[in-house]
Each structure stands twice: as C-alpha cells, then as structure tokens.
Amino acid sequence: AQKKVQPSRIQEEDSGISASSPGTKHAGHRPAVKWLPMLKKSSMAQGTTVRGKPRRLECPVMRLLLAAGKGRPGKKHLPRSVHGSHGTVIESRNLFFERGIMSLQTVGIDNYTCPVRILEKSGGCQQTVATINLLASMPRNRLESCVSVMTALLAQVPPDIQIDLFPSLLTGIRDQLQAGEVRLTMSFPYFIAKRAPVSGTSSLMEYQCTFTASSETEGEPLLTVHVPLTTLCPCSKEISTAGAHNQRAEVTLTIHPLALVWIEDLITLVEGCGSSEVYSLLKRPDEKYVTEAAYAQPMFVEDVARKVAQRAFTHPDIAWFSVGVESFESIHKHSAYAFVDSQDLELNRPA
C-alpha cells in the first residue's frame, strides 16, 4: 500500500486547516501553528516562546525601549501579542509610537486664511487676504493638540497688521503652549496702481509678499517681495540681425530691516534692475516703448541679481538680504536662475 504523506505545516496554513483539528477551516483568522523548526533560524522569532522558554527580544525598537528606562522586556512590560507570534516587530513598533518615545520637532497649523489690512506708504490701509503658517517646537511631555489654541489666539489678532505686533503675538503663543519657539509666516497679495509709460493708463499690479517672524528673534520681521520684470538676452541680441529673445522673470528679495521699509519702496528698488518693467495694461504706444526699452538694455539673469544686490547692499535700513532671480526662458524648456546672499558679500568684500 502507498504510504500516506502527512501535510506539512506550511500546507496546513495555506489551506486554512488547523493543526489541532484536521479538515476544519477557520474563517477570519489564521491557524495557530507553532513553527518550531523556523523559530530557531528566523531573526524575527527572537522574543517568542520556544519550548516554554521566552527568548529575549532583540529588535532595534526594543533596544530603544530599554535605553529609555522602560525596564527589561518581558510579559510585565509588553502586550501579550508581542510574546506569541511572528508579528513581534510590528507590535514592538506600535509600542514604540504609543509610548511617546519618538518626539515630534514641530507642530502647528498650515494654510490658515484670514482678512487683514496692510498699511500703505500713502497713509491708507489695504484690505487683503493673508495665508498664515504657524509652527511651534513643543516639549516632549506635552502631547495634547495645540491647533485649537493657535486658532483661538490668531482670531484675537486685530486685522490691522503692524510689524510691532509680531513680538507680543509670538511670545504670547509660546508662553501659552509652553513651546521652545514659535515661527510665523504670513503671505498675502499686495496691489499697487501702476501707470503705463506712455499713455498713462492706470491698472493694478499684484505682488506677492511675506512676513516671517520668530519668537526667539529680536528686531523687525523678515520681509519678502516677489517682483516680475523683463529680461532680454545679450547673446541673442549680439548674434541676431533682427530681434532678440526676451522673457518675463521674477525676483524674490528677502530683507531683514533695521527700521520700517515700505513694501512700495522695496518693489521700486527691484523694478529698476531688469531690462524693462512689467505692466498689467498697455496700449500700443506703451508696448512699443517697453519693447524698445528692453532691447536697449539687455541683461542676463546674473546681471539682474547683481544689480538688485548692489542696491540692497547700500540701503541704510537693510541689515541682511538675499536675492533670487528666475528667468522663464522663452526659447528653452528650462529656466535660468541666480542667487546671492548678503553674508557671502560680507565675507568676500575686499579689505
């Protein structure tokens, strides 16, 4: 007679047949198979029970638990499921997260929008909508949510934004949350009425601006403006018998002011550093003027960055600045880019 072959443990598990009750399928869970031959070889089996003797758990997460003073890993400290199956690593990782050993560096709110009023150089106030990001470095022993606290504090801020408001706001949030540091960025569109160079037609130009402040930094908050302008390629002009490729570029200027610097003045500083300015609305005579002005003053993206840096460097109320210029090339798929930081200029300044 042919010898009957007993099914292996692997075959039993794959077929859903229990080792204790042959031929019976258990729906919804896997059979309890002891895997004794594999326990001796598998590194994931460390910490499981083999022949009634518990092995010491050797996974990296449990070494962190020991280092944190949680005691020797045993049934007293670990869930039952950690001792019994090949899911040891997964269970110990869950324990690692649940007990708060992994500390978060920052928590906060992002893309919080609210109406604000920005002071204008002319003396008025401009109504706009700001997008606020507020982050706090929280202590490890404070695990409750801080979102509601931040939202409530921001709702108490008056709509008229002034730069002397940021220190008291950030220190108040820091103290109430018991945080190490609170950082805020407030971005908003700022509109300036601009006249066309020939016809004098007036239209609104939009400029994206950002205030950046920290509870641990003294003085004025950082101010960033994004200013569009036109660049015309000097090489294209030199090699062409007619015309030259030109494109719109964007200058990102960030400053740390020593005193109040108006947004309007910072935008004017940048707009004079390109081949030509950019306008929202132009008539035919204006287009002719802008095109010819750009052709008469070709500039590389590096030239624009140097010129903006030179003007910012000599400004009496700017302590630090950075300039980034991106030219959206009209005949290339890529953009051209240049960047300069005032700290680098200080280090490389000739004696």
Tab-separated table of C-alpha atoms in Angstrom:
chain	number	residue	atom	x	y	z
A	1	ALA	CA	0.000	0.000	0.000
A	2	GLN	CA	1.158	3.502	-0.750
A	3	LYS	CA	2.465	5.329	2.299
A	4	LYS	CA	0.249	8.211	3.399
A	5	VAL	CA	2.084	11.568	3.372
A	6	GLN	CA	1.249	13.929	6.203
A	7	PRO	CA	0.698	17.565	5.116
A	8	SER	CA	3.418	19.992	6.146
A	9	ARG	CA	2.865	22.930	8.438
A	10	ILE	CA	3.102	25.322	5.521
A	11	GLN	CA	0.480	23.379	3.578
A	12	GLU	CA	-1.800	23.380	6.610
A	13	GLU	CA	-1.591	27.147	6.977
A	14	ASP	CA	-2.062	27.859	3.280
A	15	SER	CA	-5.125	25.658	3.109
A	16	GLY	CA	-6.639	27.137	6.279
A	17	ILE	CA	-6.603	23.751	8.115
A	18	SER	CA	-5.809	23.819	11.834
A	19	ALA	CA	-3.144	21.524	13.219
A	20	SER	CA	-5.362	20.626	16.159
A	21	SER	CA	-8.472	19.894	14.098
A	22	PRO	CA	-7.582	18.377	10.729
A	23	GLY	CA	-10.033	19.144	7.982
A	24	THR	CA	-11.633	22.084	9.802
A	25	LYS	CA	-11.348	25.545	8.254
A	26	HIS	CA	-11.359	28.618	10.435
A	27	ALA	CA	-12.858	31.678	8.741
A	28	GLY	CA	-11.483	35.097	9.520
A	29	HIS	CA	-8.183	34.096	11.141
A	30	ARG	CA	-5.061	32.053	10.519
A	31	PRO	CA	-4.474	28.730	12.312
A	32	ALA	CA	-2.270	28.570	15.401
A	33	VAL	CA	0.864	26.816	14.117
A	34	LYS	CA	3.973	26.771	16.309
A	35	TRP	CA	6.619	26.793	13.548
A	36	LEU	CA	9.186	25.184	15.807
A	37	PRO	CA	11.817	24.464	13.117
A	38	MET	CA	11.655	28.026	11.806
A	39	LEU	CA	11.803	29.687	15.230
A	40	LYS	CA	15.382	28.574	15.700
A	41	LYS	CA	16.503	30.107	12.404
A	42	SER	CA	14.429	33.262	11.948
A	43	SER	CA	15.717	36.526	13.401
A	44	MET	CA	12.112	37.729	13.646
A	45	ALA	CA	11.368	34.945	16.105
A	46	GLN	CA	13.532	36.494	18.831
A	47	GLY	CA	11.270	37.113	21.796
A	48	THR	CA	8.772	34.358	21.008
A	49	THR	CA	8.253	31.335	23.202
A	50	VAL	CA	10.199	28.251	22.179
A	51	ARG	CA	9.513	25.046	24.141
A	52	GLY	CA	8.137	27.062	27.028
A	53	LYS	CA	11.202	29.344	27.412
A	54	PRO	CA	10.835	33.037	26.490
A	55	ARG	CA	13.633	34.427	24.358
A	56	ARG	CA	14.920	37.977	24.796
A	57	LEU	CA	13.574	40.373	22.177
A	58	GLU	CA	16.443	41.750	20.077
A	59	CYS	CA	14.735	44.117	17.638
A	60	PRO	CA	16.087	47.715	17.415
A	61	VAL	CA	12.869	49.240	18.726
A	62	MET	CA	13.051	47.265	21.940
A	63	ARG	CA	16.664	48.312	22.429
A	64	LEU	CA	15.333	51.891	22.366
A	65	LEU	CA	12.753	50.948	24.974
A	66	LEU	CA	15.485	49.599	27.227
A	67	ALA	CA	17.635	52.700	26.700
A	68	ALA	CA	14.672	54.886	27.665
A	69	GLY	CA	14.446	53.120	31.017
A	70	LYS	CA	11.292	51.157	30.364
A	71	GLY	CA	12.699	48.048	32.031
A	72	ARG	CA	13.626	44.589	30.848
A	73	PRO	CA	11.277	43.466	28.072
A	74	GLY	CA	9.065	40.766	29.450
A	75	LYS	CA	5.433	39.915	29.928
A	76	LYS	CA	5.230	42.586	32.578
A	77	HIS	CA	6.053	45.357	30.124
A	78	LEU	CA	4.872	44.075	26.753
A	79	PRO	CA	1.471	43.208	25.335
A	80	ARG	CA	0.621	39.548	25.122
A	81	SER	CA	0.761	39.589	21.328
A	82	VAL	CA	4.424	40.611	21.448
A	83	HIS	CA	5.360	37.310	23.085
A	84	GLY	CA	3.393	34.922	20.966
A	85	SER	CA	3.668	35.223	17.196
A	86	HIS	CA	5.792	36.207	14.229
A	87	GLY	CA	4.286	39.738	14.386
A	88	THR	CA	6.814	40.713	17.048
A	89	VAL	CA	8.484	43.528	15.119
A	90	ILE	CA	5.190	45.141	14.129
A	91	GLU	CA	3.848	45.013	17.685
A	92	SER	CA	7.027	46.449	19.172
A	93	ARG	CA	6.996	49.279	16.646
A	94	ASN	CA	3.440	50.127	17.656
A	95	LEU	CA	4.568	50.166	21.269
A	96	PHE	CA	7.405	52.499	20.297
A	97	PHE	CA	4.948	55.048	18.882
A	98	GLU	CA	2.246	54.641	21.540
A	99	ARG	CA	4.533	55.292	24.494
A	100	GLY	CA	5.719	58.623	23.048
A	101	ILE	CA	9.401	57.749	22.762
A	102	MET	CA	9.517	59.348	19.313
A	103	SER	CA	9.292	63.123	19.864
A	104	LEU	CA	7.948	65.494	17.202
A	105	GLN	CA	10.043	68.552	16.395
A	106	THR	CA	7.299	70.948	15.334
A	107	VAL	CA	3.522	71.072	15.323
A	108	GLY	CA	1.156	73.763	14.154
A	109	ILE	CA	-1.345	74.930	11.558
A	110	ASP	CA	-0.865	75.497	7.843
A	111	ASN	CA	-2.797	77.497	5.226
A	112	TYR	CA	-4.892	79.407	7.747
A	113	THR	CA	-6.562	82.245	5.815
A	114	CYS	CA	-7.983	85.439	7.269
A	115	PRO	CA	-8.671	89.017	6.147
A	116	VAL	CA	-6.021	91.575	7.071
A	117	ARG	CA	-5.336	95.261	6.458
A	118	ILE	CA	-1.816	96.306	5.470
A	119	LEU	CA	-0.564	99.838	5.987
A	120	GLU	CA	0.272	101.677	2.766
A	121	LYS	CA	3.010	104.225	2.286
A	122	SER	CA	0.392	106.783	1.263
A	123	GLY	CA	-1.133	106.542	4.741
A	124	GLY	CA	-4.109	104.320	3.977
A	125	CYS	CA	-4.829	100.661	4.687
A	126	GLN	CA	-5.183	97.982	2.023
A	127	GLN	CA	-7.667	95.174	2.603
A	128	THR	CA	-6.324	91.776	1.523
A	129	VAL	CA	-6.413	88.094	2.480
A	130	ALA	CA	-3.423	86.520	4.221
A	131	THR	CA	-2.360	82.887	4.392
A	132	ILE	CA	-0.735	82.113	7.745
A	133	ASN	CA	1.504	79.207	8.728
A	134	LEU	CA	2.191	78.905	12.457
A	135	LEU	CA	4.620	76.320	13.850
A	136	ALA	CA	5.755	75.649	17.412
A	137	SER	CA	8.554	73.470	18.761
A	138	MET	CA	6.744	71.593	21.505
A	139	PRO	CA	8.250	69.883	24.574
A	140	ARG	CA	8.130	66.111	24.590
A	141	ASN	CA	5.925	65.858	27.664
A	142	ARG	CA	3.159	67.947	26.062
A	143	LEU	CA	1.192	65.583	23.845
A	144	GLU	CA	-2.226	67.248	23.605
A	145	SER	CA	-3.248	69.079	20.453
A	146	CYS	CA	-2.307	72.748	20.124
A	147	VAL	CA	-4.315	73.508	16.986
A	148	SER	CA	-7.329	74.887	18.842
A	149	VAL	CA	-5.101	77.093	20.993
A	150	MET	CA	-3.313	78.549	17.955
A	151	THR	CA	-6.550	79.163	16.067
A	152	ALA	CA	-8.112	80.925	19.049
A	153	LEU	CA	-5.084	83.177	19.512
A	154	LEU	CA	-4.949	84.101	15.833
A	155	ALA	CA	-8.637	85.006	15.930
A	156	GLN	CA	-7.844	87.618	18.597
A	157	VAL	CA	-5.296	89.397	16.388
A	158	PRO	CA	-6.587	92.784	15.162
A	159	PRO	CA	-6.988	92.974	11.372
A	160	ASP	CA	-4.633	95.966	11.050
A	161	ILE	CA	-1.238	94.280	10.685
A	162	GLN	CA	1.718	96.238	12.007
A	163	ILE	CA	5.238	94.920	12.366
A	164	ASP	CA	5.384	95.765	16.083
A	165	LEU	CA	2.506	93.327	16.621
A	166	PHE	CA	4.521	90.168	15.890
A	167	PRO	CA	6.755	90.029	19.028
A	168	SER	CA	3.863	90.155	21.504
A	169	LEU	CA	1.787	87.718	19.431
A	170	LEU	CA	4.528	85.106	19.130
A	171	THR	CA	5.717	85.329	22.745
A	172	GLY	CA	2.114	85.028	23.923
A	173	ILE	CA	1.588	81.865	21.866
A	174	ARG	CA	4.939	80.470	23.023
A	175	ASP	CA	4.140	81.014	26.701
A	176	GLN	CA	0.629	79.608	26.489
A	177	LEU	CA	1.787	76.489	24.639
A	178	GLN	CA	4.967	76.147	26.732
A	179	ALA	CA	6.858	75.858	23.447
A	180	GLY	CA	10.549	76.382	22.849
A	181	GLU	CA	9.993	78.565	19.769
A	182	VAL	CA	7.080	79.788	17.649
A	183	ARG	CA	7.542	80.696	13.972
A	184	LEU	CA	5.023	82.515	11.789
A	185	THR	CA	4.857	83.231	8.070
A	186	MET	CA	2.121	85.437	6.659
A	187	SER	CA	1.801	85.643	2.874
A	188	PHE	CA	-0.579	87.967	1.076
A	189	PRO	CA	-1.145	89.663	-2.296
A	190	TYR	CA	-0.391	93.384	-2.323
A	191	PHE	CA	-1.767	95.634	-5.041
A	192	ILE	CA	-0.253	98.844	-6.406
A	193	ALA	CA	-1.805	101.105	-9.019
A	194	LYS	CA	0.727	101.457	-11.844
A	195	ARG	CA	0.592	103.770	-14.858
A	196	ALA	CA	1.662	102.770	-18.365
A	197	PRO	CA	4.859	104.552	-19.506
A	198	VAL	CA	3.363	106.465	-22.495
A	199	SER	CA	-0.433	106.524	-22.339
A	200	GLY	CA	-0.562	106.814	-18.562
A	201	THR	CA	-3.268	104.149	-18.346
A	202	SER	CA	-3.643	103.041	-14.741
A	203	SER	CA	-4.018	99.391	-13.711
A	204	LEU	CA	-3.464	97.297	-10.588
A	205	MET	CA	-0.307	95.198	-10.301
A	206	GLU	CA	-0.283	92.281	-7.868
A	207	TYR	CA	2.846	91.495	-5.837
A	208	GLN	CA	3.136	88.515	-3.506
A	209	CYS	CA	4.611	89.493	-0.127
A	210	THR	CA	5.509	87.569	3.030
A	211	PHE	CA	6.302	88.473	6.629
A	212	THR	CA	8.376	85.899	8.560
A	213	ALA	CA	8.887	86.182	12.326
A	214	SER	CA	10.106	84.095	15.268
A	215	SER	CA	9.547	84.387	18.988
A	216	GLU	CA	13.303	83.977	19.527
A	217	THR	CA	14.452	86.655	17.065
A	218	GLU	CA	14.637	90.309	18.023
A	219	GLY	CA	14.001	93.238	15.735
A	220	GLU	CA	11.853	93.575	12.659
A	221	PRO	CA	10.389	90.503	10.907
A	222	LEU	CA	11.766	89.384	7.570
A	223	LEU	CA	10.009	90.865	4.549
A	224	THR	CA	9.897	89.080	1.164
A	225	VAL	CA	8.591	90.520	-2.088
A	226	HIS	CA	8.160	88.764	-5.451
A	227	VAL	CA	8.546	91.253	-8.296
A	228	PRO	CA	8.120	90.452	-12.029
A	229	LEU	CA	10.224	92.128	-14.703
A	230	THR	CA	11.547	91.511	-18.227
A	231	THR	CA	14.989	90.245	-19.245
A	232	LEU	CA	16.405	90.322	-22.780
A	233	CYS	CA	19.323	88.039	-23.661
A	234	PRO	CA	22.519	89.934	-24.584
A	235	CYS	CA	23.887	86.991	-26.611
A	236	SER	CA	20.697	86.712	-28.648
A	237	LYS	CA	20.858	90.416	-29.451
A	238	GLU	CA	24.515	90.223	-30.466
A	239	ILE	CA	24.196	87.299	-32.882
A	240	SER	CA	20.828	88.245	-34.426
A	241	THR	CA	20.314	90.697	-37.274
A	242	ALA	CA	16.801	91.466	-36.034
A	243	GLY	CA	15.264	90.976	-32.605
A	244	ALA	CA	16.376	89.014	-29.560
A	245	HIS	CA	14.616	86.560	-27.290
A	246	ASN	CA	13.190	88.088	-24.134
A	247	GLN	CA	11.014	86.762	-21.325
A	248	ARG	CA	9.396	87.517	-18.031
A	249	ALA	CA	11.483	86.961	-14.914
A	250	GLU	CA	10.703	87.028	-11.213
A	251	VAL	CA	12.887	88.498	-8.487
A	252	THR	CA	12.496	87.222	-4.918
A	253	LEU	CA	14.019	89.714	-2.483
A	254	THR	CA	14.077	88.947	1.252
A	255	ILE	CA	15.366	91.523	3.718
A	256	HIS	CA	15.899	91.872	7.448
A	257	PRO	CA	15.156	95.567	8.012
A	258	LEU	CA	16.680	97.699	10.743
A	259	ALA	CA	13.680	100.025	10.603
A	260	LEU	CA	10.421	100.294	8.713
A	261	VAL	CA	10.895	99.639	4.995
A	262	TRP	CA	7.755	100.212	2.932
A	263	ILE	CA	6.671	97.472	0.558
A	264	GLU	CA	6.289	100.065	-2.204
A	265	ASP	CA	9.928	101.178	-1.842
A	266	LEU	CA	11.202	97.604	-1.973
A	267	ILE	CA	9.231	96.903	-5.159
A	268	THR	CA	10.521	100.094	-6.796
A	269	LEU	CA	14.083	99.077	-5.880
A	270	VAL	CA	13.679	95.798	-7.779
A	271	GLU	CA	11.726	97.020	-10.810
A	272	GLY	CA	14.555	99.236	-11.986
A	273	CYS	CA	17.005	96.329	-12.190
A	274	GLY	CA	15.718	94.482	-15.268
A	275	SER	CA	15.650	95.108	-18.995
A	276	SER	CA	12.137	96.504	-18.618
A	277	GLU	CA	9.280	96.687	-16.147
A	278	VAL	CA	6.088	94.623	-16.361
A	279	TYR	CA	2.600	96.186	-16.530
A	280	SER	CA	-0.930	94.841	-16.245
A	281	LEU	CA	-2.371	97.008	-19.012
A	282	LEU	CA	-0.571	98.576	-22.024
A	283	LYS	CA	-1.745	100.448	-25.112
A	284	ARG	CA	0.040	100.160	-28.473
A	285	PRO	CA	2.377	103.135	-27.818
A	286	ASP	CA	3.213	101.593	-24.424
A	287	GLU	CA	4.064	98.222	-25.998
A	288	LYS	CA	6.416	99.917	-28.456
A	289	TYR	CA	8.136	101.772	-25.633
A	290	VAL	CA	8.519	98.678	-23.422
A	291	THR	CA	9.857	96.519	-26.273
A	292	GLU	CA	12.441	99.078	-27.374
A	293	ALA	CA	13.477	99.792	-23.783
A	294	ALA	CA	14.170	96.101	-23.163
A	295	TYR	CA	16.128	95.824	-26.434
A	296	ALA	CA	18.280	98.791	-25.434
A	297	GLN	CA	19.151	97.250	-22.068
A	298	PRO	CA	19.862	93.505	-22.442
A	299	MET	CA	20.582	91.687	-19.174
A	300	PHE	CA	21.465	88.178	-18.090
A	301	VAL	CA	19.749	86.755	-15.020
A	302	GLU	CA	23.085	87.146	-13.208
A	303	ASP	CA	23.156	90.842	-14.087
A	304	VAL	CA	19.740	91.351	-12.536
A	305	ALA	CA	20.783	89.589	-9.316
A	306	ARG	CA	23.951	91.687	-9.049
A	307	LYS	CA	22.091	94.954	-9.628
A	308	VAL	CA	19.411	94.196	-7.042
A	309	ALA	CA	22.090	93.128	-4.558
A	310	GLN	CA	24.051	96.333	-5.137
A	311	ARG	CA	21.010	98.484	-4.392
A	312	ALA	CA	20.005	96.469	-1.325
A	313	PHE	CA	23.598	96.457	-0.044
A	314	THR	CA	23.731	100.252	0.009
A	315	HIS	CA	20.272	100.703	1.568
A	316	PRO	CA	20.724	102.229	5.053
A	317	ASP	CA	17.808	100.308	6.652
A	318	ILE	CA	18.614	96.783	5.400
A	319	ALA	CA	20.758	94.644	7.724
A	320	TRP	CA	20.659	91.428	5.664
A	321	PHE	CA	19.152	90.353	2.355
A	322	SER	CA	19.005	87.558	-0.182
A	323	VAL	CA	18.166	87.843	-3.882
A	324	GLY	CA	16.900	85.064	-6.145
A	325	VAL	CA	16.140	85.685	-9.821
A	326	GLU	CA	14.384	83.172	-12.079
A	327	SER	CA	14.092	83.892	-15.796
A	328	PHE	CA	11.390	81.856	-17.558
A	329	GLU	CA	13.263	81.368	-20.826
A	330	SER	CA	11.128	81.856	-23.939
A	331	ILE	CA	13.215	79.621	-26.239
A	332	HIS	CA	14.212	76.959	-23.664
A	333	LYS	CA	12.191	74.499	-21.647
A	334	HIS	CA	14.234	75.267	-18.536
A	335	SER	CA	14.554	78.464	-16.526
A	336	ALA	CA	17.720	80.430	-15.771
A	337	TYR	CA	18.417	81.182	-12.108
A	338	ALA	CA	20.820	83.231	-9.991
A	339	PHE	CA	21.062	83.746	-6.223
A	340	VAL	CA	23.121	85.900	-3.857
A	341	ASP	CA	23.202	86.260	-0.073
A	342	SER	CA	24.492	89.383	1.636
A	343	GLN	CA	26.521	87.298	4.098
A	344	ASP	CA	28.562	85.999	1.174
A	345	LEU	CA	29.155	89.577	0.053
A	346	GLU	CA	30.411	90.499	3.502
A	347	LEU	CA	32.824	87.567	3.572
A	348	ASN	CA	34.170	88.329	0.087
A	349	ARG	CA	34.306	92.117	0.447
A	350	PRO	CA	37.829	93.398	-0.390
A	351	ALA	CA	39.731	94.892	2.544
